[in-house]
Amino acid sequence: MCSVPETTACDIAATTVILCSKISAGVSIGEDSLVYDSSLSGRVRIGSQSIVVGVNIHELHRDSPQIIRSSTCFTLPDRHCLWEVPLVNSMGRVMVYCGLHDNPKVAMNRDGTFCGKPWKNVLEGLKIQDTDIWDTSNLDKCLWNARLFPIMSPPEMLSVGLWLMGSSGRDPDGKVSRMWRQSRRVSLEELHRSIDYHQLCVDSAKHQADLAAAVARSCMTYGLLGRNLFQLCEDMLGNDSSSVEVCKELLTFFPSHGDQYSGVLPPSRGYQVKMDLLRASGDVSAASMVEEKVWASVASETASAIKYGSKESSSSATTSSNGNLRPKKAVVELPVRVDFVGGWSDTPPWSLERPGCVLNMAISLEGRLPVGATTEATEDHHGVLIEDDADRKVYIDDLSSISCPFKEDDPFRLVKSALIVTGILGHEMLSTSGLKIRTWANVPRGSGLGTSSILAAAVVKCLFQLMEDDGGDDNVARAVLVVEQIMGTGGGWQDQIGGLYPGIKCTQSFPGQPLRLQVVPLLASPQLIQELEQRLLVVFTGQVRLAHRVLEKVVTRYLRRDSLLISSIRRLAELARAGREALMNGEVDELGGIMLEAWGLHQELDPFCSNRLVDELFALADPYCCGYKLVGAGGGGFALLLARSPGHAVDLRRALRDSAAGLDVTVYDWNVAVPLPR
C-alpha cells in the first residue's frame, strides 16, 4: 500500500485498500473499498466495497462547464466499479462505471443489470429508450454492447456518470441528458478493441513513479519508520532519469533527521535507507561505505540490548584468598539443535524490535553430544593457546592484539570473539597465568544444526566457569548473541538456546533493554519422545549451506521494511506457538503440517533456500511423510523428514538407501537430549 494522505482530513476506513493512489483532503472512502493507481481530490465520496482504478479526479468546479456547480460532490455508490482508460489514435479517455456484481454478458431480458439495477428500471429512471444505447441489430441487449460511455472532457464525463449511475438524481433542465445523447459514445465491446494499452502502461508507470516520490518525501519528513524506501526508489527509477534528482533531494534530509528521531529510529534502519538512496542516486562507492555502518549498527544495537542492566564481568575477582590462581579446567559438551518452526523471528534486529518465538529440540548424534570445548588455566605460559579438532592451533602472547574486526578467513575468530565478550582478557588471572582453549564439533560443516552458535556457547560457558562468573544458560545465550555480531556472522538466539537447554522447548523473546528470553520446556512424555525418535528422520543432504549469506539478505529486507517478509516472519512465530500446543497434545501429525507451512514461508523469505537436490529429496519423501523442511536457514545442510508412522519411517530410510535417483544423503541416528537426572 502506498497512499499519500495530503492532510489528516481524509475519511478512510481501516479496512480500505489503497494501492499506488494519491488521496487528498475532502475525499471519503467507504469500508472494504479498493483504490488503485488513482488521484482523488476535491469533494469525492467512494462507497463501501467499491473499486476505483486509474482515475484522476480533481476539484470538480475547476475548468468545468456551467452545468457542474462548485457544490457538486462526485459520489460513487456502494458496490460499484469506476475506471479510466486511454483510447488509441489520441481519441481521448473514457470513464467506465458499473455495479460490482453486474454481469456484462447477461441480456436485458434475462435479468441483466446496470449499476445493480434491472435494465428496465434504468431506462425508465433515465427516461431513455433502448434504441438510444443499442442498435436494432443487437440480438442480446446487454451491458457489453450498450453504447453508454461518452468521450468528452473529464468534468463532463463525471457529470454524466453521476446521472447514469443514478447518483445525482437531478437533471431538472435535461442538460446532462442532452449532452449525453449528443456525445460520441462507446460500449465495453468497442472499448475493448480501442484501448491504448501502451499508453495505459506509460500512464500507470508515470503515476506510480510520482506517487512513489511523494510517499518517499513523506517518509523522510515523518520518520522513515514503516515504508520500504528501497522499493519506492525502484518505482521512481522505473519512470525517467529525473527521479535520480528526487533521490538526491531526499538525501538532504539526513543531517537533521538523525538528531530529530535518534530515540525512535534505530541507526541500522536509518543507514539502510541512506544506503538505498545513495545507490538509487548512482553513488555506489558512498553506498558501500554506508553499508558497513548498517552492519556495525546492528551489532551495536544487539550488544546494547544484551548488556543493558546485565552483570558486569568480575574482572577484579580472585580465585583464592592469597590472590594466586590455582590451575583450573572447565569442560562443556553440548547437543546440536533441530528447529521445527519459528526461526528468523529470533534474529536481530527483528528480535530487538518485535516479539519472537521458536520451537526447537536438542539432539545427540550417533550416540554422543557432538559439540564441546575445554578451557584450562596454565602456568607454563602467559598467553592464550587455541586449538581445534582439525589440529589447527595458534598461540597469542600479546592479548591486546585480540581485537575486532576479524578477518572472515580467521579460523579462530569465534574463540577470539568469546574472549572479548566474556571480559576474560581483562581478568586479573591472565596476569599470572596463561590460557589453553580447545574446541571440537563432530558435525558436518554447513549442517544448519546451529553448530557455530552452540560451539560459541560451549566456549563462553567454559570461560565463565573458569572466572567463576555467572555461567547460567540465560547469560551464556545473551553473550553468544554479541559474540556472533562481533564475529560478523550475525545470527539469533535460537541456536544457542537449542543447545544449552535440553529436550524440546518453546522460547519467546520480548524486545526492549534488556532483551528478555523466556524458555518454556515441553514436558514431553516418554511415549512422545519415543514416537518422535521413531518417526523423525534427520538427514544430511551432503550440501554445505552458508547461513551468513542468507542471513544478510533477510536482514536487509527487514531493514527495508519489506511487508511480505514481515508478515512471513510474524506467521512463523505464530506457528511456533501452534507447534508447541500440538506437541503438548501429542498431535505429531499436526506438527508435520506446521513444518510444511514453515518450509513454504522459508522459501518466501529466501527463494534460494531450496535447490534441485533438496526438491528431489522431498519429492521422494512426500509419500512417506506428513511434514518436512530443512533446518536452520536452508540452502543445504540437514533436513527433517517426519514420517506418517514408524513403519513409514523404516520404509523411507530404505527408499533413501536404495534411491534410484542417486541421492547421496546420509541418515543419522539421533536421540532427544533429555535433561540429566538430578
XYZ file of C-alpha atoms in Angstrom:
678
model
C 0.000 0.000 0.000
C 1.353 3.410 -0.890
C -1.332 6.043 -0.422
C -0.301 9.615 0.330
C -2.762 11.483 2.520
C -2.073 15.177 1.930
C -3.884 16.081 5.146
C -5.488 14.227 8.003
C -8.907 15.334 6.784
C -9.333 12.232 4.627
C -12.010 9.938 5.996
C -10.657 6.490 5.101
C -11.955 3.297 6.727
C -9.422 0.964 8.323
C -10.252 -1.916 6.006
C -9.998 0.160 2.808
C -7.227 -0.976 0.435
C -5.408 1.897 -1.307
C -2.736 0.964 -3.831
C -0.470 3.465 -5.590
C -3.010 6.263 -5.157
C -2.979 9.873 -4.032
C -5.788 10.812 -1.665
C -6.360 14.450 -0.716
C -8.461 16.291 1.829
C -12.214 16.105 1.377
C -12.151 12.579 -0.024
C -14.277 10.000 1.777
C -13.667 6.306 1.075
C -16.007 3.629 2.359
C -15.170 0.399 4.097
C -13.716 -2.572 2.166
C -13.084 -0.449 -0.951
C -10.053 -0.671 -3.251
C -8.463 2.382 -4.877
C -5.626 1.646 -7.298
C -3.383 3.897 -9.380
C -5.677 6.906 -8.914
C -5.502 10.526 -7.822
C -8.528 11.789 -5.927
C -9.095 15.323 -4.653
C -11.940 17.770 -4.232
C -15.314 16.647 -2.873
C -15.293 12.941 -3.661
C -17.070 10.062 -1.925
C -16.290 6.431 -2.673
C -18.889 3.971 -1.428
C -18.234 0.816 0.564
C -16.985 -2.315 -1.242
C -16.178 -0.262 -4.361
C -13.234 -0.408 -6.783
C -11.537 2.615 -8.404
C -8.723 2.076 -10.922
C -6.662 4.625 -12.876
C -8.972 7.583 -12.213
C -7.754 11.147 -11.729
C -10.471 13.261 -10.116
C -9.539 16.812 -9.127
C -11.631 19.771 -7.988
C -14.905 19.404 -9.878
C -15.539 23.115 -10.325
C -12.136 23.735 -11.866
C -12.356 24.188 -15.675
C -15.881 22.769 -15.519
C -18.820 23.695 -17.762
C -21.672 25.644 -16.294
C -23.730 22.553 -15.612
C -21.218 21.399 -12.956
C -21.616 23.611 -9.916
C -18.978 24.068 -7.202
C -21.352 22.451 -4.731
C -21.339 19.205 -6.706
C -19.865 16.189 -4.931
C -18.900 13.194 -7.056
C -20.273 10.068 -5.371
C -19.528 6.506 -6.410
C -22.285 4.376 -4.849
C -21.644 1.318 -2.705
C -20.522 -1.828 -4.538
C -19.573 -0.020 -7.766
C -16.559 -0.005 -10.097
C -15.008 3.051 -11.751
C -12.027 3.077 -14.082
C -10.479 5.331 -16.712
C -8.662 4.212 -19.881
C -6.912 5.962 -22.816
C -8.044 5.272 -26.383
C -5.885 4.607 -29.461
C -5.014 7.317 -32.017
C -5.234 10.045 -29.359
C -9.011 9.793 -29.324
C -9.122 10.792 -25.662
C -10.014 8.947 -22.488
C -13.142 7.214 -21.292
C -14.501 6.707 -17.780
C -16.315 3.430 -17.325
C -18.591 2.532 -14.436
C -20.914 -0.298 -13.444
C -22.118 -2.227 -10.451
C -19.695 -4.578 -8.754
C -21.949 -7.571 -9.468
C -23.154 -6.603 -12.961
C -22.531 -9.370 -15.482
C -21.814 -7.583 -18.816
C -22.894 -10.581 -20.909
C -26.319 -11.165 -19.298
C -29.043 -9.813 -21.583
C -31.750 -7.366 -20.506
C -34.489 -9.965 -20.989
C -32.565 -12.415 -18.805
C -32.396 -10.209 -15.714
C -29.326 -8.277 -16.836
C -28.394 -5.290 -14.679
C -26.526 -1.981 -14.856
C -25.260 -0.413 -11.633
C -27.074 -3.137 -9.752
C -30.492 -2.261 -11.191
C -32.584 -4.127 -13.797
C -32.258 -2.533 -17.237
C -35.978 -1.749 -17.341
C -35.682 0.374 -14.196
C -32.530 2.073 -15.512
C -34.204 3.112 -18.785
C -37.330 4.351 -17.037
C -35.327 6.309 -14.453
C -33.148 8.000 -17.082
C -36.070 8.494 -19.453
C -34.230 6.991 -22.406
C -35.180 4.317 -24.932
C -33.326 1.072 -25.581
C -32.692 2.353 -29.139
C -30.593 5.135 -27.595
C -27.964 2.630 -26.491
C -28.462 -0.487 -28.640
C -28.563 -0.950 -32.389
C -31.536 -2.813 -33.791
C -29.068 -5.467 -34.944
C -28.219 -6.382 -31.347
C -29.911 -9.672 -30.596
C -28.853 -9.713 -26.947
C -29.154 -6.304 -25.358
C -26.659 -6.298 -22.519
C -24.069 -4.108 -20.822
C -21.308 -5.492 -23.065
C -22.787 -3.913 -26.232
C -24.584 -0.933 -24.683
C -23.204 2.387 -26.067
C -23.245 4.097 -22.675
C -19.878 5.736 -22.130
C -19.260 9.179 -23.727
C -15.947 10.540 -24.984
C -15.768 14.080 -23.604
C -13.885 16.225 -21.102
C -13.247 14.697 -17.633
C -15.660 17.063 -15.792
C -18.381 16.287 -18.341
C -17.746 12.545 -18.028
C -18.060 12.829 -14.252
C -21.301 14.728 -14.543
C -22.740 12.208 -16.998
C -21.511 9.390 -14.791
C -23.421 10.768 -11.821
C -26.533 10.859 -13.962
C -26.151 7.375 -15.480
C -25.413 5.744 -12.120
C -28.406 7.469 -10.594
C -26.213 9.184 -8.002
C -27.187 12.713 -8.964
C -30.932 12.252 -9.151
C -31.338 15.752 -10.539
C -31.322 16.891 -14.164
C -34.185 19.390 -13.996
C -33.431 21.141 -17.262
C -32.292 17.991 -19.128
C -28.859 19.449 -19.955
C -26.962 16.354 -18.839
C -29.307 14.077 -20.775
C -28.943 16.175 -23.947
C -25.148 16.291 -23.560
C -25.066 12.502 -23.265
C -27.340 11.956 -26.289
C -25.281 14.282 -28.490
C -21.921 12.787 -27.486
C -19.919 10.105 -29.213
C -20.374 7.029 -27.069
C -18.715 3.602 -26.904
C -19.692 0.240 -25.489
C -17.493 -2.106 -23.482
C -17.187 -4.235 -26.604
C -15.882 -1.290 -28.679
C -13.729 -0.106 -25.814
C -12.054 -3.496 -25.577
C -10.786 -3.041 -29.167
C -9.862 0.641 -28.735
C -7.817 0.795 -25.533
C -4.302 2.184 -25.962
C -2.584 -0.419 -23.835
C 0.865 1.096 -24.352
C -0.313 4.486 -23.135
C -2.133 2.778 -20.289
C 1.148 1.239 -19.113
C 3.051 4.516 -19.590
C 0.454 6.456 -17.601
C 0.464 3.869 -14.860
C 4.272 3.855 -14.620
C 4.457 7.649 -14.506
C 1.688 7.862 -11.955
C 3.305 5.180 -9.817
C 6.679 6.969 -10.012
C 5.117 10.289 -8.997
C 3.304 8.652 -6.122
C 6.444 6.821 -5.010
C 8.319 10.123 -4.920
C 5.538 11.711 -2.873
C 5.466 8.768 -0.467
C 9.243 8.879 -0.106
C 9.173 12.585 0.720
C 6.503 11.947 3.346
C 8.530 9.099 4.826
C 11.637 11.278 5.074
C 9.633 14.087 6.644
C 7.824 11.963 9.210
C 10.391 9.349 10.199
C 11.050 6.510 7.704
C 9.563 4.037 10.139
C 7.137 1.994 8.107
C 7.870 2.224 4.390
C 10.153 0.299 2.084
C 12.340 3.114 0.697
C 14.229 0.634 -1.483
C 11.024 -0.347 -3.304
C 9.965 3.291 -3.588
C 13.294 4.084 -5.253
C 12.767 1.178 -7.648
C 9.331 2.541 -8.530
C 10.679 6.049 -9.043
C 13.595 4.994 -11.219
C 11.268 2.955 -13.408
C 9.925 6.209 -14.848
C 12.703 8.558 -16.013
C 16.101 9.957 -15.090
C 14.578 12.909 -13.240
C 13.815 10.513 -10.408
C 17.553 10.360 -9.642
C 17.343 14.013 -8.677
C 14.453 13.186 -6.336
C 16.639 10.584 -4.590
C 19.446 13.129 -4.239
C 16.960 15.596 -2.802
C 15.807 13.044 -0.226
C 19.398 12.533 0.895
C 19.469 16.136 2.109
C 17.035 15.185 4.883
C 19.617 13.100 6.728
C 21.766 15.692 8.579
C 18.836 16.945 10.702
C 16.799 13.756 10.637
C 19.257 11.701 12.685
C 19.091 14.143 15.604
C 15.348 14.563 15.416
C 14.498 10.852 15.541
C 17.524 9.368 17.326
C 15.321 7.993 20.088
C 12.789 6.486 17.689
C 14.574 5.341 14.548
C 17.201 2.583 15.012
C 20.513 3.685 13.442
C 20.685 0.469 11.399
C 17.360 1.313 9.748
C 18.471 4.897 9.070
C 21.745 3.784 7.494
C 19.885 1.231 5.349
C 17.607 3.945 3.993
C 20.577 6.197 3.299
C 22.384 3.361 1.524
C 19.349 2.657 -0.668
C 19.029 6.326 -1.597
C 22.744 6.553 -2.410
C 22.504 3.542 -4.708
C 19.410 4.982 -6.375
C 21.313 8.246 -6.847
C 24.136 6.395 -8.570
C 26.737 6.885 -5.806
C 27.740 3.242 -5.412
C 31.036 3.891 -3.587
C 29.386 6.003 -0.894
C 26.628 3.390 -0.582
C 29.243 0.695 0.083
C 30.742 2.767 2.880
C 27.328 3.267 4.467
C 26.621 -0.465 4.155
C 29.453 -1.122 6.618
C 27.712 1.206 9.064
C 24.476 -0.789 8.650
C 26.032 -3.980 9.961
C 28.086 -2.186 12.611
C 24.860 -0.610 13.887
C 23.074 -3.975 14.022
C 25.970 -5.320 16.113
C 25.952 -2.275 18.381
C 22.172 -2.379 18.876
C 22.344 -6.086 19.711
C 25.157 -5.549 22.220
C 23.237 -2.691 23.851
C 20.089 -4.781 24.208
C 22.043 -7.675 25.713
C 24.397 -5.781 28.013
C 21.910 -3.267 29.328
C 21.286 -3.982 33.004
C 23.373 -7.157 32.942
C 26.015 -8.016 35.459
C 29.484 -6.806 34.540
C 32.264 -9.358 34.331
C 34.076 -9.726 37.623
C 37.424 -8.770 36.141
C 38.830 -7.868 39.539
C 37.826 -11.140 41.164
C 40.443 -13.510 42.504
C 40.190 -17.240 42.897
C 41.907 -17.650 46.236
C 42.403 -15.716 49.414
C 46.074 -15.075 48.706
C 45.456 -13.898 45.128
C 47.317 -16.793 43.471
C 45.449 -18.644 40.717
C 45.403 -22.390 41.007
C 45.271 -24.371 37.753
C 41.628 -24.853 36.769
C 39.876 -26.623 33.943
C 36.363 -26.422 32.559
C 34.749 -28.859 30.123
C 31.408 -28.304 28.368
C 29.758 -30.734 25.932
C 26.531 -29.784 24.195
C 23.988 -31.302 21.803
C 23.016 -29.707 18.491
C 19.529 -28.412 17.783
C 16.873 -29.036 15.166
C 14.272 -26.300 14.706
C 10.704 -27.243 13.950
C 9.418 -23.715 13.320
C 9.946 -20.075 14.252
C 13.467 -19.422 13.007
C 14.170 -15.869 11.785
C 11.954 -14.363 14.500
C 14.949 -14.767 16.851
C 17.347 -12.791 14.651
C 18.360 -9.182 15.344
C 17.206 -6.627 14.533
C 13.766 -8.340 14.372
C 14.090 -9.706 17.917
C 15.253 -6.295 19.195
C 12.090 -4.629 17.885
C 9.376 -7.326 17.697
C 8.424 -10.459 19.652
C 9.951 -13.755 18.526
C 9.064 -17.395 19.166
C 10.895 -20.609 18.192
C 10.102 -24.272 18.773
C 13.230 -26.431 18.649
C 14.786 -29.569 20.126
C 18.231 -30.553 21.402
C 19.538 -33.837 19.994
C 22.587 -36.061 20.207
C 24.011 -37.610 17.035
C 25.265 -41.160 16.734
C 25.005 -41.605 20.495
C 27.125 -38.628 21.585
C 26.999 -34.901 22.290
C 28.822 -33.603 19.233
C 29.906 -30.075 20.244
C 32.275 -29.124 23.033
C 35.097 -27.043 24.439
C 37.681 -27.174 27.198
C 39.395 -24.232 28.830
C 42.337 -24.551 31.178
C 44.345 -22.025 33.134
C 48.021 -22.958 32.797
C 51.225 -21.816 34.449
C 53.687 -22.791 31.687
C 52.823 -19.775 29.503
C 51.098 -16.400 29.949
C 49.409 -16.108 26.578
C 46.419 -17.827 25.001
C 46.764 -21.111 23.108
C 43.793 -22.058 20.895
C 43.368 -25.473 19.237
C 40.556 -27.100 17.280
C 39.641 -30.605 16.128
C 41.303 -30.015 12.737
C 44.684 -29.832 14.505
C 44.932 -26.123 13.812
C 46.423 -24.035 16.597
C 47.553 -20.506 17.331
C 49.457 -19.032 20.258
C 48.809 -15.387 21.138
C 51.185 -13.838 23.645
C 50.070 -10.228 23.093
C 46.499 -10.183 24.391
C 45.981 -6.601 23.161
C 46.196 -7.942 19.590
C 42.892 -9.758 20.078
C 40.519 -7.122 18.747
C 37.766 -6.888 16.163
C 37.021 -6.749 13.327
C 38.372 -10.183 12.462
C 39.150 -11.458 9.010
C 36.472 -13.719 7.555
C 39.005 -16.498 6.950
C 40.334 -16.411 10.524
C 39.622 -19.954 11.829
C 39.791 -18.762 15.450
C 37.590 -15.666 15.289
C 34.830 -17.446 17.219
C 37.079 -18.099 20.217
C 38.665 -14.646 19.981
C 35.221 -13.034 19.961
C 34.238 -15.076 23.025
C 37.393 -13.892 24.816
C 36.347 -10.281 24.180
C 32.684 -10.654 25.142
C 33.276 -12.554 28.405
C 35.782 -9.948 29.575
C 38.391 -12.544 30.479
C 41.104 -10.634 28.594
C 40.971 -8.005 31.339
C 40.745 -10.523 34.153
C 43.464 -10.485 36.806
C 44.029 -14.207 36.348
C 45.725 -13.682 32.982
C 48.394 -11.527 34.595
C 49.775 -14.569 36.408
C 48.810 -17.482 34.187
C 48.050 -18.478 30.636
C 45.000 -19.970 28.977
C 44.531 -23.029 26.797
C 41.329 -23.483 24.809
C 40.343 -26.470 22.684
C 37.153 -26.842 20.646
C 35.521 -29.615 18.631
C 32.363 -30.191 16.595
C 31.675 -33.671 15.281
C 29.112 -32.417 12.784
C 29.453 -31.924 9.011
C 30.394 -28.364 8.074
C 27.444 -26.231 6.992
C 24.997 -28.541 8.761
C 22.334 -25.997 9.696
C 22.205 -27.546 13.177
C 23.330 -24.329 14.874
C 26.843 -25.703 15.369
C 28.681 -22.354 15.292
C 26.436 -20.711 17.899
C 26.412 -23.813 20.086
C 30.202 -24.036 19.901
C 30.361 -20.369 20.905
C 28.051 -21.208 23.818
C 30.379 -24.006 24.919
C 33.411 -21.678 24.844
C 31.596 -18.847 26.654
C 30.258 -21.215 29.306
C 33.763 -22.625 29.872
C 35.260 -19.150 30.229
C 32.556 -18.055 32.663
C 33.185 -21.180 34.736
C 36.900 -20.508 34.724
C 36.318 -16.974 36.006
C 33.687 -18.209 38.477
C 31.354 -15.710 36.813
C 27.653 -16.059 36.010
C 27.671 -19.050 33.671
C 23.914 -19.562 33.728
C 22.414 -20.655 30.433
C 20.415 -17.431 30.052
C 23.509 -15.273 30.481
C 25.504 -17.502 28.114
C 22.788 -17.293 25.455
C 22.830 -13.491 25.605
C 26.613 -13.381 25.414
C 26.631 -15.597 22.310
C 24.339 -13.119 20.523
C 27.059 -10.493 20.985
C 29.801 -12.975 20.034
C 28.134 -13.567 16.677
C 27.784 -9.866 15.998
C 31.477 -9.301 16.788
C 32.390 -12.221 14.544
C 30.447 -10.587 11.753
C 28.279 -13.634 11.111
C 25.126 -12.282 12.731
C 22.528 -14.749 13.903
C 19.824 -15.023 16.535
C 19.330 -16.639 19.909
C 17.592 -19.884 18.951
C 20.733 -21.918 18.137
C 22.443 -21.472 21.489
C 19.127 -21.856 23.318
C 18.620 -25.081 21.380
C 21.970 -26.471 22.532
C 22.132 -25.085 26.079
C 18.665 -26.208 27.155
C 17.921 -29.946 26.811
C 14.855 -31.509 25.273
C 12.058 -29.746 23.394
C 11.355 -26.119 24.256
C 9.364 -23.164 23.038
C 11.330 -19.961 23.535
C 9.905 -16.465 23.285
C 11.792 -13.186 23.155
C 10.445 -9.818 24.183
C 12.077 -6.676 22.776
C 13.456 -3.956 24.977
C 16.519 -3.270 27.054
C 17.428 -5.767 28.188
C 16.135 -8.240 25.621
C 14.127 -10.797 27.603
C 14.139 -14.511 26.774
C 11.578 -16.938 28.173
C 12.450 -20.614 27.702
C 9.469 -22.900 28.321
C 10.495 -26.597 28.312
C 7.961 -29.014 26.894
C 7.287 -31.695 29.478
C 7.215 -34.447 26.882
C 6.049 -37.888 27.917
C 8.291 -40.905 27.264
C 5.717 -42.019 24.695
C 6.004 -38.741 22.760
C 9.803 -38.864 22.859
C 9.752 -42.435 21.588
C 7.302 -41.599 18.794
C 9.436 -38.682 17.613
C 12.614 -40.760 17.680
C 10.883 -43.455 15.632
C 9.170 -41.206 13.089
C 11.585 -38.291 12.573
C 14.500 -38.823 10.177
C 17.466 -36.452 10.472
C 19.131 -36.482 7.049
C 22.296 -34.726 5.879
C 21.919 -33.601 2.277
C 25.670 -33.519 1.710
C 25.458 -29.859 0.687
C 27.180 -27.065 2.561
C 24.991 -24.057 3.235
C 26.301 -20.580 4.056
C 23.845 -19.162 6.578
C 25.702 -15.855 6.731
C 24.847 -15.009 3.108
C 21.194 -15.943 3.537
C 21.025 -14.005 6.799
C 22.356 -10.852 5.144
C 19.605 -10.992 2.513
C 16.835 -11.499 5.060
C 18.114 -8.846 7.482
C 18.456 -6.348 4.628
C 14.862 -6.981 3.584
C 13.742 -6.441 7.168
C 15.705 -3.194 7.473
C 13.955 -2.066 4.280
C 10.621 -2.945 5.897
C 9.662 -5.488 3.255
C 5.983 -6.137 4.034
C 5.971 -9.722 2.705
C 8.982 -10.632 4.829
C 7.477 -9.067 7.950
C 4.195 -10.950 7.528
C 6.067 -14.223 6.856
C 8.239 -13.973 9.975
C 5.247 -12.976 12.078
C 3.453 -16.090 10.829
C 6.485 -18.288 11.659
C 6.351 -17.062 15.254
C 2.623 -17.854 15.390
C 3.283 -21.349 14.037
C 5.880 -21.941 16.769
C 3.195 -21.430 19.395
C 0.813 -23.673 17.456
C 3.523 -26.355 17.217
C 4.040 -26.283 20.956
C 0.302 -26.811 21.507
C 0.314 -29.698 19.027
C 3.172 -31.483 20.794
C 1.651 -30.857 24.220
C -1.453 -32.647 22.948
C 0.587 -35.418 21.328
C -0.570 -34.385 17.825
C 2.585 -35.288 15.907
C 0.778 -35.281 12.542
C -0.325 -31.700 13.193
C 3.313 -30.787 13.786
C 4.046 -32.187 10.309
C 1.546 -29.806 8.725
C 3.113 -26.915 10.619
C 6.556 -27.908 9.338
C 5.272 -27.884 5.753
C 3.789 -24.407 6.125
C 7.013 -23.199 7.738
C 9.030 -24.581 4.822
C 6.817 -22.668 2.401
C 7.368 -19.457 4.383
C 11.127 -20.016 4.382
C 11.025 -20.167 0.600
C 9.154 -16.867 0.545
C 11.887 -15.337 2.714
C 14.656 -16.705 0.505
C 13.732 -18.329 -2.841
C 17.191 -19.936 -2.938
C 16.877 -21.794 0.374
C 15.932 -24.853 -1.683
C 17.616 -26.388 -4.726
C 17.264 -29.286 -7.141
C 18.695 -31.912 -4.762
C 16.501 -30.770 -1.882
C 13.421 -30.758 -4.120
C 14.222 -34.298 -5.276
C 14.734 -35.415 -1.667
C 11.374 -34.016 -0.571
C 9.628 -35.406 -3.659
C 10.917 -38.882 -2.781
C 9.953 -38.448 0.887
C 6.494 -36.967 0.297
C 4.528 -40.257 0.040
C 6.002 -41.381 3.366
C 5.824 -38.082 5.281
C 3.342 -35.729 6.893
C 5.929 -32.953 7.052
C 9.468 -31.989 6.090
C 11.783 -28.996 5.977
C 15.427 -28.015 6.020
C 16.771 -26.991 9.407
C 18.163 -23.527 10.020
C 18.273 -21.032 7.184
C 18.137 -23.706 4.470
C 20.191 -23.861 1.311
C 21.567 -27.288 2.214
C 22.691 -28.919 5.433
C 20.320 -31.218 7.339
C 16.685 -31.969 6.599
C 13.920 -33.153 8.913
C 11.573 -35.767 7.466
C 8.594 -36.534 9.732
C 7.169 -39.895 8.635
C 3.469 -40.729 8.881
C 4.192 -43.665 11.187
C 7.159 -45.671 12.491
C 6.570 -48.134 9.650
C 6.688 -45.344 7.077
C 9.951 -44.179 8.650
C 11.503 -47.613 8.108
C 10.299 -47.667 4.507
C 11.591 -44.148 3.900
C 15.007 -44.991 5.307
C 15.133 -47.964 2.917
C 13.963 -45.819 -0.016
C 16.705 -43.278 0.655
C 19.311 -46.014 0.818
C 18.119 -47.631 -2.427
C 17.221 -44.392 -4.225
C 17.178 -44.846 -7.985
C 17.615 -41.076 -8.280
C 21.076 -41.461 -6.810
C 20.505 -39.170 -3.834
C 23.783 -39.118 -1.928
C 22.363 -38.360 1.515
C 23.149 -39.697 4.984
C 20.530 -40.644 7.583
C 21.858 -40.060 11.105
C 20.880 -41.930 14.228
C 19.750 -39.450 16.846
C 18.105 -39.111 20.231
C 16.437 -36.320 22.122
C 18.977 -34.819 24.535
C 16.826 -35.020 27.661
C 17.639 -33.294 30.966
C 20.037 -35.226 33.164
C 18.508 -36.603 36.375
C 19.358 -34.619 39.476
